[in-house]
């Protein structure tokens, strides 16, 4: 009289999540939206009240329909690729989810079969307050996979004295 779905891995490339595709799937807790997905239809996850974790892996997403996330858990987190954060934050805005839903840049990067955590400034601050730390090297760029990111700022750290850079002296 029903299908019990624990985990489903679709064996073909998904480029679109259709309108109302998972509407009222009240037991759905976690969704990973694959790398090839370009559109999420209107009301796609509407009423999925237990949906708490949404991981968007796609960097090709261009359209999210009206009320796509209406009625998901009010404390849900939507993780997006770090390089698409600004674009996706705007794209996902006002899609029915409560204002308490968090949209965040994914803090991991996969290179080959290894998964790395991108260290945030909170972790840097904690490391800097460790009295045993005598040297910190801050590179000009960080490469994750095939993408290089220029290091332009380190926000609010617990350093108490300036550190020497190869190019100039700066205070963190």
Coordinates of N, CA, C and O in Angstrom, one line a residue:
X1 N 0.8 -1.2 0.0 CA 0.0 0.0 0.0 C 0.8 1.3 0.0 O 0.3 2.3 0.2
X2 N 2.1 1.1 -0.1 CA 3.0 2.2 -0.2 C 4.4 1.8 -0.4 O 4.7 0.6 -0.2
X3 N 5.3 2.7 -0.7 CA 6.7 2.4 -0.9 C 7.5 3.0 0.2 O 7.4 4.2 0.4
X4 N 8.3 2.2 0.9 CA 9.2 2.7 1.9 C 10.6 3.0 1.2 O 11.2 2.1 0.7
X5 N 11.0 4.3 1.2 CA 12.2 4.7 0.4 C 13.2 5.2 1.4 O 13.0 6.2 2.1
X6 N 14.3 4.4 1.7 CA 15.3 4.8 2.6 C 16.3 5.7 1.9 O 16.6 6.8 2.3
X7 N 16.8 5.2 0.8 CA 17.8 6.0 0.0 C 17.7 5.6 -1.4 O 17.5 4.4 -1.7
X8 N 17.7 6.5 -2.3 CA 17.5 6.2 -3.7 C 18.7 6.8 -4.5 O 19.0 8.0 -4.3
X9 N 19.4 6.0 -5.3 CA 20.4 6.5 -6.1 C 20.0 6.3 -7.5 O 19.7 5.2 -8.0
X10 N 19.7 7.4 -8.3 CA 19.2 7.3 -9.6 C 20.4 7.1 -10.6 O 21.4 7.8 -10.6
X11 N 20.3 6.0 -11.4 CA 21.4 5.6 -12.2 C 21.6 6.3 -13.5 O 22.2 5.8 -14.4
X12 N 21.0 7.5 -13.6 CA 21.2 8.3 -14.9 C 21.3 9.7 -14.5 O 21.1 10.1 -13.3
X13 N 21.7 10.6 -15.4 CA 21.9 12.0 -15.1 C 20.6 12.7 -15.0 O 19.8 12.7 -15.9
X14 N 20.5 13.4 -13.9 CA 19.3 14.2 -13.6 C 19.6 15.7 -13.9 O 20.6 16.2 -13.3
X15 N 18.9 16.3 -14.7 CA 19.1 17.7 -15.1 C 18.0 18.6 -14.6 O 18.2 19.8 -14.5
X16 N 16.9 18.1 -14.1 CA 15.8 18.9 -13.7 C 15.0 18.1 -12.6 O 14.8 16.9 -12.7
X17 N 14.6 18.8 -11.6 CA 13.7 18.3 -10.6 C 12.3 18.9 -10.9 O 12.2 20.1 -10.8
X18 N 11.3 18.1 -11.2 CA 10.1 18.6 -11.7 C 9.2 19.3 -10.7 O 9.4 19.1 -9.5
X19 N 8.2 20.0 -11.2 CA 7.2 20.7 -10.4 C 6.5 19.6 -9.5 O 6.1 18.6 -9.9
X20 N 6.5 19.9 -8.2 CA 5.8 19.1 -7.1 C 6.4 17.7 -7.0 O 5.8 16.8 -6.5
X21 N 7.6 17.5 -7.5 CA 8.3 16.2 -7.5 C 8.3 15.5 -6.1 O 8.0 14.3 -6.1
X22 N 8.5 16.2 -5.1 CA 8.6 15.6 -3.7 C 7.6 16.3 -2.8 O 7.8 16.3 -1.6
X23 N 6.6 16.9 -3.4 CA 5.6 17.7 -2.6 C 5.0 16.7 -1.5 O 4.6 15.6 -1.9
X24 N 4.9 17.2 -0.3 CA 4.3 16.4 0.8 C 5.0 15.1 1.1 O 4.4 14.2 1.7
X25 N 6.2 15.0 0.8 CA 7.0 13.8 1.2 C 7.5 14.1 2.7 O 8.6 14.6 2.9
X26 N 6.6 13.9 3.6 CA 6.8 14.3 5.0 C 7.9 13.6 5.7 O 8.4 14.0 6.8
X27 N 8.4 12.4 5.2 CA 9.5 11.7 5.9 C 10.8 12.0 5.3 O 11.8 11.5 5.8
X28 N 10.9 12.8 4.2 CA 12.1 13.1 3.6 C 12.9 14.0 4.5 O 12.5 15.1 4.9
X29 N 14.2 13.6 4.8 CA 15.0 14.4 5.7 C 16.2 15.0 5.1 O 16.7 16.1 5.5
X30 N 16.8 14.4 4.0 CA 18.0 14.9 3.4 C 17.9 14.7 1.9 O 17.4 13.7 1.4
X31 N 18.4 15.7 1.2 CA 18.4 15.7 -0.3 C 19.8 16.2 -0.8 O 20.3 17.2 -0.3
X32 N 20.3 15.4 -1.7 CA 21.5 15.9 -2.4 C 21.1 16.1 -3.8 O 20.7 15.2 -4.5
X33 N 21.3 17.4 -4.3 CA 20.9 17.7 -5.6 C 22.2 17.7 -6.5 O 23.2 18.4 -6.2
X34 N 22.2 16.8 -7.4 CA 23.4 16.4 -8.2 C 24.1 17.5 -9.0 O 23.5 18.6 -9.2
X35 N 25.2 17.2 -9.5 CA 26.1 18.2 -10.2 C 25.5 18.7 -11.5 O 25.9 19.7 -12.0
X36 N 24.6 17.9 -12.1 CA 24.1 18.3 -13.5 C 22.7 19.0 -13.4 O 22.2 19.4 -14.5
X37 N 22.1 19.2 -12.2 CA 20.8 19.8 -12.1 C 20.8 21.2 -12.5 O 21.6 22.0 -12.0
X38 N 20.0 21.6 -13.4 CA 19.9 23.0 -13.9 C 18.6 23.7 -13.4 O 18.6 24.9 -13.3
X39 N 17.5 23.0 -13.1 CA 16.3 23.6 -12.6 C 15.7 22.8 -11.5 O 15.7 21.5 -11.5
X40 N 15.0 23.5 -10.6 CA 14.2 22.9 -9.6 C 12.8 23.5 -9.8 O 12.6 24.7 -9.7
X41 N 11.8 22.7 -10.0 CA 10.5 23.1 -10.3 C 9.7 23.7 -9.1 O 10.1 23.5 -8.0
X42 N 8.7 24.4 -9.5 CA 7.8 25.0 -8.4 C 7.3 23.9 -7.5 O 6.9 22.8 -8.0
X43 N 7.2 24.2 -6.2 CA 6.7 23.3 -5.2 C 7.4 22.0 -5.2 O 6.8 21.0 -4.6
X44 N 8.6 21.9 -5.7 CA 9.3 20.6 -5.8 C 9.4 19.9 -4.4 O 9.3 18.7 -4.3
X45 N 9.7 20.6 -3.3 CA 9.8 20.1 -2.0 C 8.8 20.6 -1.0 O 8.9 20.5 0.2
X46 N 7.7 21.2 -1.6 CA 6.7 21.9 -0.7 C 6.1 20.8 0.2 O 5.7 19.7 -0.2
X47 N 6.0 21.2 1.5 CA 5.4 20.3 2.5 C 6.2 19.2 3.0 O 5.8 18.4 3.7
X48 N 7.5 19.2 2.6 CA 8.4 18.1 3.1 C 8.9 18.6 4.4 O 10.1 19.0 4.6
X49 N 8.0 18.5 5.4 CA 8.3 19.1 6.7 C 9.5 18.6 7.5 O 10.0 19.3 8.3
X50 N 10.0 17.4 7.2 CA 11.1 16.9 7.9 C 12.4 17.2 7.2 O 13.5 16.9 7.7
X51 N 12.3 17.8 6.0 CA 13.5 18.1 5.2 C 14.4 19.1 5.9 O 14.0 20.3 6.1
X52 N 15.6 18.6 6.4 CA 16.4 19.4 7.2 C 17.8 19.8 6.5 O 18.4 20.8 6.8
X53 N 18.2 18.9 5.7 CA 19.5 19.0 5.0 C 19.4 19.0 3.5 O 18.9 18.0 3.0
X54 N 19.8 20.0 2.8 CA 19.7 20.1 1.4 C 21.1 20.4 0.9 O 21.7 21.5 1.2
X55 N 21.8 19.5 0.2 CA 23.1 19.7 -0.4 C 23.0 19.9 -1.9 O 22.6 19.0 -2.6
X56 N 23.3 21.1 -2.4 CA 23.3 21.4 -3.8 C 24.7 21.2 -4.3 O 25.6 22.0 -3.9
X57 N 25.0 20.2 -5.1 CA 26.3 20.0 -5.7 C 26.5 20.7 -7.0 O 27.6 21.0 -7.5
X58 N 25.4 21.0 -7.7 CA 25.4 21.6 -9.0 C 25.9 23.0 -9.1 O 25.6 23.8 -8.2
X59 N 26.7 23.3 -10.1 CA 27.1 24.6 -10.4 C 26.4 25.1 -11.6 O 26.8 26.2 -12.2
X60 N 25.4 24.4 -12.1 CA 24.7 24.7 -13.3 C 23.3 25.2 -13.0 O 22.5 25.4 -14.0
X61 N 22.9 25.3 -11.8 CA 21.5 25.7 -11.4 C 21.2 27.1 -11.9 O 21.9 28.0 -11.6
X62 N 20.1 27.2 -12.7 CA 19.7 28.5 -13.2 C 18.3 29.0 -12.8 O 18.0 30.1 -12.9
X63 N 17.5 28.0 -12.4 CA 16.1 28.4 -12.1 C 15.6 27.5 -10.9 O 15.8 26.3 -10.9
X64 N 15.0 28.2 -10.0 CA 14.3 27.5 -8.9 C 12.9 28.1 -8.8 O 12.7 29.3 -8.7
X65 N 11.9 27.2 -9.0 CA 10.5 27.6 -9.1 C 9.9 28.1 -7.8 O 10.4 27.9 -6.7
X66 N 8.8 28.8 -7.9 CA 8.0 29.4 -6.8 C 7.6 28.3 -5.8 O 7.2 27.2 -6.2
X67 N 7.8 28.7 -4.5 CA 7.5 27.8 -3.4 C 8.2 26.4 -3.4 O 7.7 25.5 -2.8
X68 N 9.3 26.4 -4.0 CA 10.1 25.1 -4.1 C 10.4 24.5 -2.8 O 10.4 23.3 -2.6
X69 N 10.6 25.4 -1.8 CA 11.0 24.9 -0.4 C 10.0 25.3 0.6 O 10.3 25.2 1.8
X70 N 8.8 25.6 0.3 CA 7.8 26.0 1.2 C 7.4 24.8 2.1 O 7.2 23.7 1.7
X71 N 7.5 25.1 3.4 CA 7.1 24.0 4.4 C 8.2 23.1 4.8 O 7.9 22.1 5.5
X72 N 9.4 23.3 4.4 CA 10.5 22.4 4.8 C 10.8 22.8 6.3 O 10.3 23.8 6.8
X73 N 11.6 22.0 7.0 CA 11.9 22.3 8.4 C 12.4 23.7 8.5 O 13.2 24.2 7.8
X74 N 11.9 24.4 9.6 CA 12.2 25.9 9.7 C 13.7 26.1 10.1 O 14.2 27.2 10.0
X75 N 14.4 25.1 10.5 CA 15.9 25.2 10.8 C 16.7 24.5 9.8 O 17.9 24.2 10.1
X76 N 16.2 24.2 8.6 CA 17.0 23.5 7.6 C 18.2 24.3 7.1 O 18.2 25.5 7.3
X77 N 19.1 23.6 6.6 CA 20.3 24.2 6.0 C 20.4 23.8 4.5 O 20.3 22.6 4.2
X78 N 20.6 24.8 3.7 CA 20.9 24.5 2.3 C 22.3 24.9 2.0 O 22.7 26.0 2.1
X79 N 23.1 23.8 1.6 CA 24.5 24.0 1.3 C 24.7 24.1 -0.2 O 24.2 23.3 -0.9
X80 N 25.5 25.1 -0.6 CA 25.7 25.3 -2.0 C 27.2 25.4 -2.3 O 28.0 25.7 -1.4
X81 N 27.7 25.2 -3.5 CA 29.1 25.2 -3.8 C 29.6 26.6 -3.5 O 29.0 27.6 -3.8
X82 N 30.8 26.6 -2.9 CA 31.4 27.9 -2.4 C 31.5 28.9 -3.5 O 31.3 30.1 -3.3
X83 N 31.8 28.5 -4.7 CA 32.0 29.4 -5.8 C 30.7 30.0 -6.4 O 30.7 30.9 -7.1
X84 N 29.6 29.4 -6.0 CA 28.3 29.9 -6.4 C 27.5 30.5 -5.3 O 26.3 30.8 -5.5
X85 N 28.1 30.7 -4.2 CA 27.3 31.2 -3.0 C 26.5 32.4 -3.3 O 25.3 32.4 -3.0
X86 N 27.1 33.5 -3.8 CA 26.4 34.7 -4.0 C 25.2 34.5 -5.0 O 24.1 35.0 -4.8
X87 N 25.5 33.9 -6.1 CA 24.5 33.6 -7.1 C 23.3 32.8 -6.6 O 22.2 33.1 -6.8
X88 N 23.7 31.7 -5.9 CA 22.6 30.8 -5.4 C 21.9 31.4 -4.2 O 20.7 31.1 -4.1
X89 N 22.5 32.2 -3.4 CA 21.8 32.8 -2.3 C 20.7 33.7 -2.8 O 19.6 33.7 -2.3
X90 N 21.0 34.4 -3.9 CA 19.9 35.3 -4.6 C 18.9 34.4 -5.3 O 17.7 34.6 -5.2
X91 N 19.3 33.3 -5.9 CA 18.4 32.4 -6.7 C 17.4 31.7 -5.7 O 16.3 31.5 -6.1
X92 N 17.9 31.4 -4.5 CA 17.1 30.6 -3.6 C 16.3 31.5 -2.7 O 15.4 31.0 -1.9
X93 N 16.5 32.8 -2.7 CA 15.7 33.7 -1.9 C 14.3 33.7 -2.2 O 13.9 33.6 -3.4
X94 N 13.4 33.7 -1.2 CA 12.0 33.8 -1.3 C 11.4 32.6 -2.1 O 10.5 32.8 -3.0
X95 N 11.9 31.4 -1.9 CA 11.3 30.2 -2.5 C 10.4 29.5 -1.6 O 10.2 28.3 -1.7
X96 N 9.8 30.2 -0.6 CA 8.8 29.6 0.3 C 9.4 29.2 1.7 O 8.6 29.0 2.6
X97 N 10.7 29.0 1.8 CA 11.2 28.6 3.1 C 11.2 29.7 4.1 O 11.2 30.9 3.7
X98 N 11.1 29.4 5.4 CA 11.1 30.3 6.5 C 12.5 31.1 6.5 O 13.5 30.6 6.0
X99 N 12.4 32.3 7.0 CA 13.7 33.1 7.1 C 14.7 32.5 8.0 O 15.9 32.8 7.9
X100 N 14.3 31.6 8.8 CA 15.3 30.9 9.7 C 16.1 29.8 9.0 O 17.1 29.3 9.5
X101 N 15.7 29.4 7.8 CA 16.5 28.5 7.0 C 17.8 29.1 6.6 O 17.8 30.3 6.1
X102 N 18.9 28.4 6.7 CA 20.2 28.9 6.4 C 20.7 28.4 5.1 O 20.6 27.3 4.7
X103 N 21.2 29.4 4.3 CA 21.9 29.1 3.0 C 23.3 29.3 3.2 O 23.7 30.4 3.6
X104 N 24.2 28.3 3.1 CA 25.6 28.4 3.4 C 26.4 27.8 2.3 O 26.0 27.0 1.6
X105 N 27.7 28.3 2.2 CA 28.6 27.8 1.3 C 29.1 26.5 1.9 O 29.4 26.4 3.0
X106 N 29.2 25.4 1.0 CA 29.6 24.1 1.5 C 31.1 24.3 1.9 O 31.9 24.9 1.3
X107 N 31.4 23.7 3.1 CA 32.7 23.9 3.6 C 33.7 22.7 3.3 O 34.7 22.5 4.0
X108 N 33.3 21.9 2.3 CA 34.2 20.8 1.9 C 34.5 20.9 0.4 O 33.7 21.5 -0.3
X109 N 35.6 20.3 0.1 CA 35.9 20.2 -1.3 C 36.4 18.8 -1.6 O 37.1 18.2 -0.8
X110 N 36.0 18.2 -2.7 CA 36.4 16.9 -3.1 C 37.4 17.0 -4.2 O 37.1 17.6 -5.2
X111 N 38.6 16.4 -4.0 CA 39.6 16.3 -5.0 C 40.0 14.9 -5.2 O 40.4 14.2 -4.3
X112 N 39.6 14.3 -6.3 CA 39.8 12.9 -6.6 C 38.8 12.2 -5.6 O 37.6 12.5 -5.6
X113 N 39.3 11.3 -4.8 CA 38.4 10.6 -3.9 C 38.7 11.0 -2.5 O 38.3 10.4 -1.5
X114 N 39.3 12.2 -2.3 CA 39.6 12.7 -1.0 C 38.7 13.9 -0.7 O 38.4 14.7 -1.6
X115 N 38.2 14.0 0.5 CA 37.3 15.1 0.9 C 38.1 16.0 1.9 O 38.6 15.5 2.9
X116 N 38.1 17.3 1.6 CA 38.8 18.2 2.5 C 37.8 19.2 3.1 O 36.9 19.6 2.5
X117 N 38.1 19.6 4.3 CA 37.3 20.7 5.0 C 38.0 22.0 4.8 O 39.2 22.1 5.1
X118 N 37.3 23.0 4.4 CA 37.8 24.3 4.2 C 37.8 25.0 5.6 O 36.7 25.1 6.2
X119 N 38.9 25.4 6.1 CA 39.0 25.9 7.5 C 38.4 27.3 7.5 O 38.7 28.2 6.7
X120 N 37.4 27.5 8.4 CA 36.8 28.8 8.5 C 37.6 29.7 9.5 O 38.4 29.2 10.2
X121 N 37.2 31.0 9.6 CA 37.9 31.9 10.5 C 37.7 31.5 11.9 O 38.6 31.8 12.7
X122 N 36.7 30.9 12.3 CA 36.5 30.4 13.7 C 37.6 29.5 14.1 O 38.2 29.5 15.1
X123 N 37.9 28.5 13.2 CA 39.0 27.5 13.4 C 40.3 28.2 13.5 O 41.2 27.9 14.2
X124 N 40.5 29.2 12.6 CA 41.8 29.9 12.5 C 42.0 30.7 13.9 O 43.0 30.7 14.4
X125 N 40.9 31.3 14.3 CA 41.0 32.0 15.6 C 41.4 31.1 16.7 O 42.2 31.5 17.5
X126 N 40.8 30.0 16.8 CA 41.1 29.0 17.9 C 42.5 28.6 17.8 O 43.2 28.5 18.8
X127 N 43.0 28.3 16.6 CA 44.4 27.9 16.4 C 45.4 29.0 16.8 O 46.4 28.8 17.4
X128 N 45.0 30.2 16.5 CA 45.9 31.4 16.8 C 46.0 31.6 18.3 O 47.0 32.1 18.7
X129 N 45.0 31.3 19.0 CA 45.1 31.5 20.5 C 45.9 30.5 21.2 O 46.2 30.6 22.4
X130 N 46.2 29.4 20.5 CA 47.1 28.4 21.1 C 48.5 28.9 21.3 O 49.1 29.3 20.3
X131 N 48.9 28.9 22.5 CA 50.3 29.5 22.8 C 51.4 28.8 22.2 O 52.5 29.3 22.1
X132 N 51.2 27.5 21.7 CA 52.3 26.8 21.1 C 52.5 27.1 19.6 O 53.5 26.7 19.1
X133 N 51.6 27.8 19.0 CA 51.7 28.2 17.6 C 52.8 29.2 17.5 O 52.7 30.3 18.1
X134 N 53.8 28.9 16.7 CA 54.9 29.9 16.6 C 55.0 30.4 15.1 O 55.7 31.4 14.9
X135 N 54.4 29.8 14.2 CA 54.5 30.2 12.8 C 53.2 29.8 12.1 O 52.7 28.7 12.2
X136 N 52.7 30.8 11.3 CA 51.6 30.5 10.4 C 51.9 31.0 9.0 O 52.4 32.1 8.9
X137 N 51.7 30.2 8.0 CA 52.0 30.6 6.6 C 50.7 30.8 5.9 O 49.8 29.9 5.9
X138 N 50.4 32.0 5.4 CA 49.2 32.3 4.7 C 49.6 32.4 3.2 O 50.3 33.3 2.8
X139 N 49.1 31.5 2.4 CA 49.4 31.5 0.9 C 48.7 32.7 0.2 O 47.7 33.2 0.7
X140 N 49.2 33.1 -0.9 CA 48.6 34.1 -1.8 C 47.3 33.5 -2.4 O 46.3 34.2 -2.6
X141 N 47.3 32.2 -2.7 CA 46.2 31.5 -3.4 C 46.0 30.2 -2.7 O 46.9 29.6 -2.2
X142 N 44.8 29.7 -2.8 CA 44.4 28.3 -2.4 C 43.8 27.7 -3.5 O 42.9 28.2 -4.2
X143 N 44.2 26.4 -3.9 CA 43.6 25.7 -5.0 C 42.8 24.5 -4.5 O 43.3 23.8 -3.7
X144 N 41.6 24.5 -4.9 CA 40.7 23.4 -4.6 C 40.2 22.8 -5.9 O 39.5 23.4 -6.6
X145 N 40.6 21.5 -6.1 CA 40.3 20.9 -7.4 C 41.0 21.7 -8.5 O 42.2 21.9 -8.5
X146 N 40.2 22.1 -9.5 CA 40.7 22.8 -10.6 C 40.6 24.3 -10.5 O 40.9 25.1 -11.4
X147 N 40.1 24.8 -9.3 CA 39.8 26.2 -9.1 C 40.8 26.8 -8.1 O 41.0 26.2 -7.0
X148 N 41.3 28.0 -8.4 CA 42.2 28.7 -7.5 C 41.5 29.9 -7.0 O 40.8 30.6 -7.7
X149 N 41.7 30.1 -5.7 CA 41.0 31.2 -5.0 C 42.1 32.1 -4.4 O 43.1 31.6 -3.8
X150 N 42.0 33.4 -4.7 CA 43.0 34.4 -4.1 C 42.6 34.7 -2.7 O 41.5 35.0 -2.4
X151 N 43.6 34.6 -1.8 CA 43.4 34.9 -0.4 C 43.4 36.5 -0.3 O 44.4 37.1 -0.5
X152 N 42.2 37.0 0.0 CA 42.1 38.5 0.1 C 41.9 39.0 1.5 O 42.1 40.2 1.7
X153 N 41.4 38.2 2.4 CA 41.1 38.7 3.7 C 41.0 37.5 4.7 O 40.6 36.4 4.3
X154 N 41.4 37.8 5.9 CA 41.1 36.9 7.0 C 40.4 37.7 8.0 O 40.9 38.7 8.5
X155 N 39.2 37.3 8.3 CA 38.3 38.1 9.2 C 38.5 37.7 10.6 O 38.6 36.6 10.9
X156 N 38.4 38.7 11.5 CA 38.4 38.6 12.9 C 39.1 37.3 13.5 O 38.5 36.3 13.7
X157 N 40.4 37.5 13.6 CA 41.2 36.4 14.2 C 41.7 36.9 15.6 O 41.7 38.1 15.9
X158 N 42.2 35.9 16.3 CA 42.7 36.2 17.7 C 44.1 36.6 17.8 O 44.7 36.4 18.8
X159 N 44.8 37.1 16.7 CA 46.2 37.4 16.7 C 46.3 38.8 17.5 O 45.5 39.7 17.3
X160 N 47.3 38.8 18.3 CA 47.5 40.0 19.1 C 48.7 40.9 18.6 O 48.8 42.0 19.0
X161 N 49.5 40.4 17.7 CA 50.6 41.2 17.2 C 50.7 40.9 15.7 O 50.3 39.9 15.2
X162 N 51.3 41.9 15.0 CA 51.4 41.7 13.5 C 52.3 40.6 13.1 O 53.2 40.2 13.8
X163 N 52.0 40.0 12.0 CA 52.8 38.9 11.4 C 53.5 39.5 10.1 O 53.0 40.4 9.5
X164 N 54.6 38.9 9.8 CA 55.4 39.3 8.6 C 54.9 38.6 7.4 O 54.8 37.4 7.4
X165 N 54.6 39.3 6.3 CA 54.3 38.7 5.0 C 55.5 38.9 4.2 O 56.3 39.7 4.4
X166 N 55.6 38.0 3.1 CA 56.7 38.2 2.2 C 56.7 39.5 1.5 O 57.7 40.1 1.2
X167 N 55.5 40.0 1.2 CA 55.4 41.3 0.5 C 55.3 42.5 1.3 O 55.9 43.5 1.0
X168 N 54.6 42.4 2.4 CA 54.5 43.6 3.3 C 54.0 43.1 4.7 O 53.6 42.0 4.9
X169 N 54.1 44.1 5.6 CA 53.7 43.8 6.9 C 52.2 44.1 7.1 O 51.8 45.1 6.6
X170 N 51.5 43.2 7.8 CA 50.1 43.5 7.9 C 49.6 43.0 9.3 O 50.2 42.2 9.9
X171 N 48.5 43.5 9.7 CA 47.9 43.1 11.0 C 46.7 42.3 10.7 O 45.8 42.7 9.9
X172 N 46.5 41.1 11.2 CA 45.4 40.3 11.0 C 44.3 40.6 12.1 O 44.6 40.9 13.2

